[in-house]
mmCIF file of C-alpha atoms in Angstrom:
data_model
loop_
_atom_site.group_PDB
_atom_site.id
_atom_site.type_symbol
_atom_site.label_atom_id
_atom_site.label_comp_id
_atom_site.label_asym_id
_atom_site.label_seq_id
_atom_site.Cartn_x
_atom_site.Cartn_y
_atom_site.Cartn_z
ATOM 1 C CA GLY A 23 8.969 97.913 113.465
ATOM 2 C CA GLN A 24 10.593 96.729 116.591
ATOM 3 C CA GLN A 25 10.278 93.088 117.567
ATOM 4 C CA VAL A 26 10.631 91.577 120.992
ATOM 5 C CA MET A 27 11.327 87.855 121.197
ATOM 6 C CA GLN A 28 10.972 85.711 124.289
ATOM 7 C CA ILE A 29 12.508 82.319 124.960
ATOM 8 C CA PRO A 30 11.584 79.732 125.885
ATOM 9 C CA GLN A 31 7.913 79.705 124.918
ATOM 10 C CA TYR A 32 7.186 77.081 127.573
ATOM 11 C CA GLN A 33 9.047 76.325 130.789
ATOM 12 C CA HIS A 34 8.237 73.255 132.872
ATOM 13 C CA VAL A 35 9.899 73.496 136.258
ATOM 14 C CA GLN A 36 10.174 71.203 139.260
ATOM 15 C CA GLU A 37 9.001 72.933 142.415
ATOM 16 C CA GLY A 38 12.010 74.309 144.264
ATOM 17 C CA GLU A 39 14.210 74.660 141.188
ATOM 18 C CA ASP A 40 15.408 77.862 139.563
ATOM 19 C CA PHE A 41 14.812 78.986 136.008
ATOM 20 C CA THR A 42 15.420 81.941 133.710
ATOM 21 C CA THR A 43 13.408 83.357 130.852
ATOM 22 C CA TYR A 44 14.880 85.704 128.274
ATOM 23 C CA CYS A 45 13.702 88.633 126.240
ATOM 24 C CA ASN A 46 15.586 89.887 123.173
ATOM 25 C CA SER A 47 14.992 92.930 121.014
ATOM 26 C CA SER A 48 16.082 93.638 117.469
ATOM 27 C CA THR A 49 16.728 97.266 118.434
ATOM 28 C CA THR A 50 17.948 99.216 121.452
ATOM 29 C CA LEU A 51 15.256 99.771 124.049
ATOM 30 C CA SER A 52 14.540 102.847 126.142
ATOM 31 C CA ASN A 53 12.997 100.677 128.808
ATOM 32 C CA ILE A 54 11.580 97.230 129.335
ATOM 33 C CA GLN A 55 8.628 96.119 131.420
ATOM 34 C CA TRP A 56 7.641 92.695 132.695
ATOM 35 C CA TYR A 57 4.091 91.470 133.231
ATOM 36 C CA LYS A 58 2.613 88.289 134.701
ATOM 37 C CA GLN A 59 -0.639 86.688 133.630
ATOM 38 C CA ARG A 60 -2.033 84.014 135.913
ATOM 39 C CA PRO A 61 -4.141 81.249 134.292
ATOM 40 C CA GLY A 62 -7.572 82.697 133.539
ATOM 41 C CA GLY A 63 -6.417 86.191 134.431
ATOM 42 C CA HIS A 64 -5.101 89.256 132.707
ATOM 43 C CA PRO A 65 -1.536 90.627 132.472
ATOM 44 C CA VAL A 66 -0.419 92.514 135.554
ATOM 45 C CA PHE A 67 2.586 94.826 135.661
ATOM 46 C CA LEU A 68 5.560 93.527 137.651
ATOM 47 C CA ILE A 69 8.472 95.887 137.076
ATOM 48 C CA GLN A 70 10.189 98.368 134.751
ATOM 49 C CA LEU A 71 13.900 98.570 133.944
ATOM 50 C CA VAL A 72 15.389 101.700 132.434
ATOM 51 C CA LYS A 73 19.161 101.808 132.940
ATOM 52 C CA SER A 74 21.814 99.796 131.149
ATOM 53 C CA GLY A 75 22.823 96.813 133.301
ATOM 54 C CA GLU A 76 20.072 97.495 135.811
ATOM 55 C CA VAL A 77 19.132 94.694 138.200
ATOM 56 C CA LYS A 78 15.994 94.709 140.317
ATOM 57 C CA LYS A 79 14.665 92.117 142.729
ATOM 58 C CA GLN A 80 11.202 91.272 143.934
ATOM 59 C CA LYS A 81 11.496 88.524 146.541
ATOM 60 C CA ARG A 82 12.471 85.426 144.531
ATOM 61 C CA LEU A 83 12.316 87.232 141.170
ATOM 62 C CA THR A 84 15.405 88.935 139.729
ATOM 63 C CA PHE A 85 15.080 91.137 136.658
ATOM 64 C CA GLN A 86 18.046 92.282 134.599
ATOM 65 C CA PHE A 87 18.449 94.729 131.730
ATOM 66 C CA GLY A 88 21.389 94.046 129.440
ATOM 67 C CA GLU A 89 24.343 96.397 129.070
ATOM 68 C CA ALA A 90 23.424 97.086 125.454
ATOM 69 C CA LYS A 91 19.753 97.577 126.402
ATOM 70 C CA LYS A 92 18.700 95.017 123.810
ATOM 71 C CA ASN A 93 17.884 92.128 126.113
ATOM 72 C CA SER A 94 16.473 91.345 129.502
ATOM 73 C CA SER A 95 16.022 88.336 131.736
ATOM 74 C CA LEU A 96 13.785 87.190 134.546
ATOM 75 C CA HIS A 97 15.256 84.673 136.974
ATOM 76 C CA ILE A 98 13.060 82.902 139.527
ATOM 77 C CA THR A 99 14.671 81.034 142.405
ATOM 78 C CA ALA A 100 13.061 78.199 144.362
ATOM 79 C CA THR A 101 10.025 78.052 142.097
ATOM 80 C CA GLN A 102 6.668 77.728 143.822
ATOM 81 C CA THR A 103 3.243 76.782 142.508
ATOM 82 C CA THR A 104 2.268 80.438 142.832
ATOM 83 C CA ASP A 105 4.746 81.222 140.044
ATOM 84 C CA VAL A 106 2.562 79.455 137.480
ATOM 85 C CA GLY A 107 1.482 81.699 134.624
ATOM 86 C CA THR A 108 2.701 83.497 131.535
ATOM 87 C CA TYR A 109 5.421 86.112 131.837
ATOM 88 C CA PHE A 110 5.541 88.814 129.181
ATOM 89 C CA CYS A 111 8.245 91.324 128.516
ATOM 90 C CA ALA A 112 7.360 94.567 126.755
ATOM 91 C CA GLY A 113 9.920 96.938 125.300
ATOM 92 C CA LEU A 114 9.898 100.547 124.214
ATOM 93 C CA GLY A 115 12.175 101.274 121.289
ATOM 94 C CA SER A 116 14.220 104.463 121.183
ATOM 95 C CA ASN A 117 12.033 105.885 118.433
ATOM 96 C CA ASP A 118 8.752 104.371 119.573
ATOM 97 C CA TYR A 119 5.969 105.782 121.671
ATOM 98 C CA LYS A 120 4.248 102.539 122.627
ATOM 99 C CA LEU A 121 5.298 99.205 124.013
ATOM 100 C CA SER A 122 5.880 96.063 121.978
ATOM 101 C CA PHE A 123 5.028 92.843 123.794
ATOM 102 C CA GLY A 124 6.852 89.561 123.455
ATOM 103 C CA ALA A 125 4.893 86.323 122.943
ATOM 104 C CA GLY A 126 5.420 85.314 126.577
ATOM 105 C CA THR A 127 6.903 82.381 128.483
ATOM 106 C CA THR A 128 4.300 80.056 129.974
ATOM 107 C CA VAL A 129 5.510 78.465 133.198
ATOM 108 C CA THR A 130 4.132 75.272 134.705
ATOM 109 C CA VAL A 131 5.350 73.817 137.989
ATOM 110 C CA ARG A 132 5.573 70.144 138.955
ATOM 111 C CA ALA A 133 4.932 69.612 142.641
ATOM 112 C CA ASP B 28 -6.231 101.672 141.941
ATOM 113 C CA VAL B 29 -6.742 101.822 138.224
ATOM 114 C CA LYS B 30 -9.757 99.961 137.098
ATOM 115 C CA VAL B 31 -10.311 98.798 133.533
ATOM 116 C CA THR B 32 -13.596 97.069 132.822
ATOM 117 C CA GLN B 33 -14.809 95.267 129.745
ATOM 118 C CA SER B 34 -18.446 94.871 128.811
ATOM 119 C CA SER B 35 -18.532 91.061 128.690
ATOM 120 C CA ARG B 36 -16.353 88.200 129.942
ATOM 121 C CA TYR B 37 -17.782 85.751 127.412
ATOM 122 C CA LEU B 38 -19.515 86.403 124.114
ATOM 123 C CA VAL B 39 -20.822 84.066 121.418
ATOM 124 C CA LYS B 40 -21.697 85.484 118.018
ATOM 125 C CA ARG B 41 -22.481 84.147 114.559
ATOM 126 C CA THR B 42 -20.464 84.653 111.417
ATOM 127 C CA GLY B 43 -21.371 87.939 109.733
ATOM 128 C CA GLU B 44 -22.725 89.626 112.847
ATOM 129 C CA LYS B 45 -21.528 93.065 113.895
ATOM 130 C CA VAL B 46 -19.853 92.847 117.282
ATOM 131 C CA PHE B 47 -19.118 95.619 119.759
ATOM 132 C CA LEU B 48 -16.623 95.169 122.583
ATOM 133 C CA GLU B 49 -16.481 98.007 125.062
ATOM 134 C CA CYS B 50 -13.795 99.055 127.497
ATOM 135 C CA VAL B 51 -13.962 101.673 130.229
ATOM 136 C CA GLN B 52 -11.141 103.016 132.408
ATOM 137 C CA ASP B 53 -11.561 105.221 135.452
ATOM 138 C CA MET B 54 -8.114 106.826 135.790
ATOM 139 C CA ASP B 55 -8.259 109.563 133.183
ATOM 140 C CA HIS B 56 -5.624 107.798 131.062
ATOM 141 C CA GLU B 57 -4.731 109.286 127.706
ATOM 142 C CA ASN B 58 -3.950 106.011 125.975
ATOM 143 C CA MET B 59 -6.109 102.981 125.424
ATOM 144 C CA PHE B 60 -5.305 99.750 123.604
ATOM 145 C CA TRP B 61 -7.023 96.697 122.174
ATOM 146 C CA TYR B 62 -5.123 93.413 121.942
ATOM 147 C CA ARG B 63 -6.052 89.917 120.973
ATOM 148 C CA GLN B 64 -4.406 86.982 122.670
ATOM 149 C CA ASP B 65 -4.077 83.585 121.018
ATOM 150 C CA PRO B 66 -2.089 80.561 122.229
ATOM 151 C CA GLY B 67 1.549 80.821 121.240
ATOM 152 C CA LEU B 68 1.150 84.284 119.718
ATOM 153 C CA GLY B 69 1.181 86.429 122.832
ATOM 154 C CA LEU B 70 -0.468 89.846 122.827
ATOM 155 C CA ARG B 71 -1.013 91.334 119.402
ATOM 156 C CA LEU B 72 -1.999 94.979 119.158
ATOM 157 C CA ILE B 73 -5.096 95.647 117.067
ATOM 158 C CA TYR B 74 -5.595 99.389 117.547
ATOM 159 C CA PHE B 75 -4.707 102.026 120.049
ATOM 160 C CA SER B 76 -5.884 105.538 120.824
ATOM 161 C CA TYR B 77 -3.813 108.344 122.298
ATOM 162 C CA ASP B 78 -6.646 110.853 122.661
ATOM 163 C CA VAL B 79 -10.367 111.245 122.142
ATOM 164 C CA LYS B 80 -11.306 110.634 118.500
ATOM 165 C CA MET B 81 -7.679 109.734 117.713
ATOM 166 C CA LYS B 82 -6.664 106.227 116.733
ATOM 167 C CA GLU B 83 -3.786 104.362 115.176
ATOM 168 C CA LYS B 84 -3.559 100.927 113.651
ATOM 169 C CA GLY B 85 -1.607 98.317 115.486
ATOM 170 C CA ASP B 86 -0.091 95.164 114.066
ATOM 171 C CA ILE B 87 -3.309 93.370 113.052
ATOM 172 C CA PRO B 88 -6.075 95.925 112.326
ATOM 173 C CA GLU B 89 -7.698 94.074 109.422
ATOM 174 C CA GLY B 90 -11.313 93.223 110.096
ATOM 175 C CA TYR B 91 -11.561 95.608 113.053
ATOM 176 C CA SER B 92 -12.395 99.232 113.685
ATOM 177 C CA VAL B 93 -12.454 101.318 116.860
ATOM 178 C CA SER B 94 -14.230 104.294 118.345
ATOM 179 C CA ARG B 95 -13.221 106.673 121.094
ATOM 180 C CA GLU B 96 -15.839 109.356 121.609
ATOM 181 C CA LYS B 97 -15.081 109.853 125.294
ATOM 182 C CA LYS B 98 -11.768 109.699 127.086
ATOM 183 C CA GLU B 99 -12.768 106.845 129.378
ATOM 184 C CA ARG B 100 -14.312 104.590 126.754
ATOM 185 C CA PHE B 101 -12.715 102.697 123.873
ATOM 186 C CA SER B 102 -14.788 100.406 121.690
ATOM 187 C CA LEU B 103 -13.624 97.640 119.370
ATOM 188 C CA ILE B 104 -15.923 96.828 116.465
ATOM 189 C CA LEU B 105 -15.973 93.736 114.328
ATOM 190 C CA GLU B 106 -17.952 94.847 111.280
ATOM 191 C CA SER B 107 -18.677 91.312 110.090
ATOM 192 C CA ALA B 108 -17.439 88.681 112.505
ATOM 193 C CA SER B 109 -15.586 85.683 111.118
ATOM 194 C CA THR B 110 -14.544 82.427 112.759
ATOM 195 C CA ASN B 111 -10.870 83.428 112.680
ATOM 196 C CA GLN B 112 -11.728 86.274 115.022
ATOM 197 C CA THR B 113 -12.505 83.803 117.793
ATOM 198 C CA SER B 114 -10.055 84.870 120.480
ATOM 199 C CA MET B 115 -9.471 86.507 123.849
ATOM 200 C CA TYR B 116 -9.671 90.292 123.548
ATOM 201 C CA LEU B 117 -7.881 92.416 126.107
ATOM 202 C CA CYS B 118 -8.249 96.130 126.617
ATOM 203 C CA ALA B 119 -5.571 98.195 128.362
ATOM 204 C CA SER B 120 -4.936 101.802 129.299
ATOM 205 C CA SER B 121 -1.917 103.887 130.251
ATOM 206 C CA LYS B 122 -1.181 107.470 131.172
ATOM 207 C CA GLN B 123 1.339 107.822 128.347
ATOM 208 C CA GLY B 124 2.132 105.420 125.526
ATOM 209 C CA ALA B 125 5.272 104.107 127.191
ATOM 210 C CA ASP B 126 3.872 103.890 130.701
ATOM 211 C CA THR B 127 2.649 100.860 132.587
ATOM 212 C CA GLN B 128 -0.396 99.357 130.953
ATOM 213 C CA TYR B 129 -3.386 98.329 133.049
ATOM 214 C CA PHE B 130 -5.423 95.529 131.571
ATOM 215 C CA GLY B 131 -9.085 94.684 131.773
ATOM 216 C CA PRO B 132 -10.288 91.144 132.568
ATOM 217 C CA GLY B 133 -10.672 90.237 128.899
ATOM 218 C CA THR B 134 -13.544 89.141 126.693
ATOM 219 C CA ARG B 135 -13.480 85.637 125.278
ATOM 220 C CA LEU B 136 -15.256 85.889 121.943
ATOM 221 C CA THR B 137 -16.422 82.825 120.068
ATOM 222 C CA VAL B 138 -17.647 83.243 116.495
ATOM 223 C CA LEU B 139 -19.668 80.288 115.214
#
């Protein structure tokens, strides 16, 4: 079945710096979703990307869907302590009917 | 707002016990999911259900079974708990299989 890989597994960021986390699929995706799980919490939906090359922004977060619809990225600018948590991507393959989650990128922030 | 609730936040059981984890959603969603979350392994799908009394195996169904007798309720059953089933268990629901998933707060199960 389809596999979704996320890199890096861990991201340690200085407060105020930018960083990017990546999501790669072995197959073409119909759409990709991003979720955030705060420490001690549960995953919460952030955004969905559907179109090739699509870019969406939520304040300091920029989400991008690759032209080939096989990869996606999340870029955070001016990282804050509120950005701490694990970010998951979840993809829907062209022939699938349920999402496949990546292993997540766990972000810690140094003040 | 969608609300997904799980029967316990923390649970401690002994090896060999039968364990029931229950999940209830209040938004009339067709699909419900059970995941386990372990450090470094992300969310792994155990079972999901796309309708009442319907179920499909996920990626790691061994040692688990499920029951969905009513649309709003999805139960995960560990027939004979083992220590390697110590984990965080997350339930989720969605309108359709590809739609946004709404997660419950999770149950941290410890098997001694």
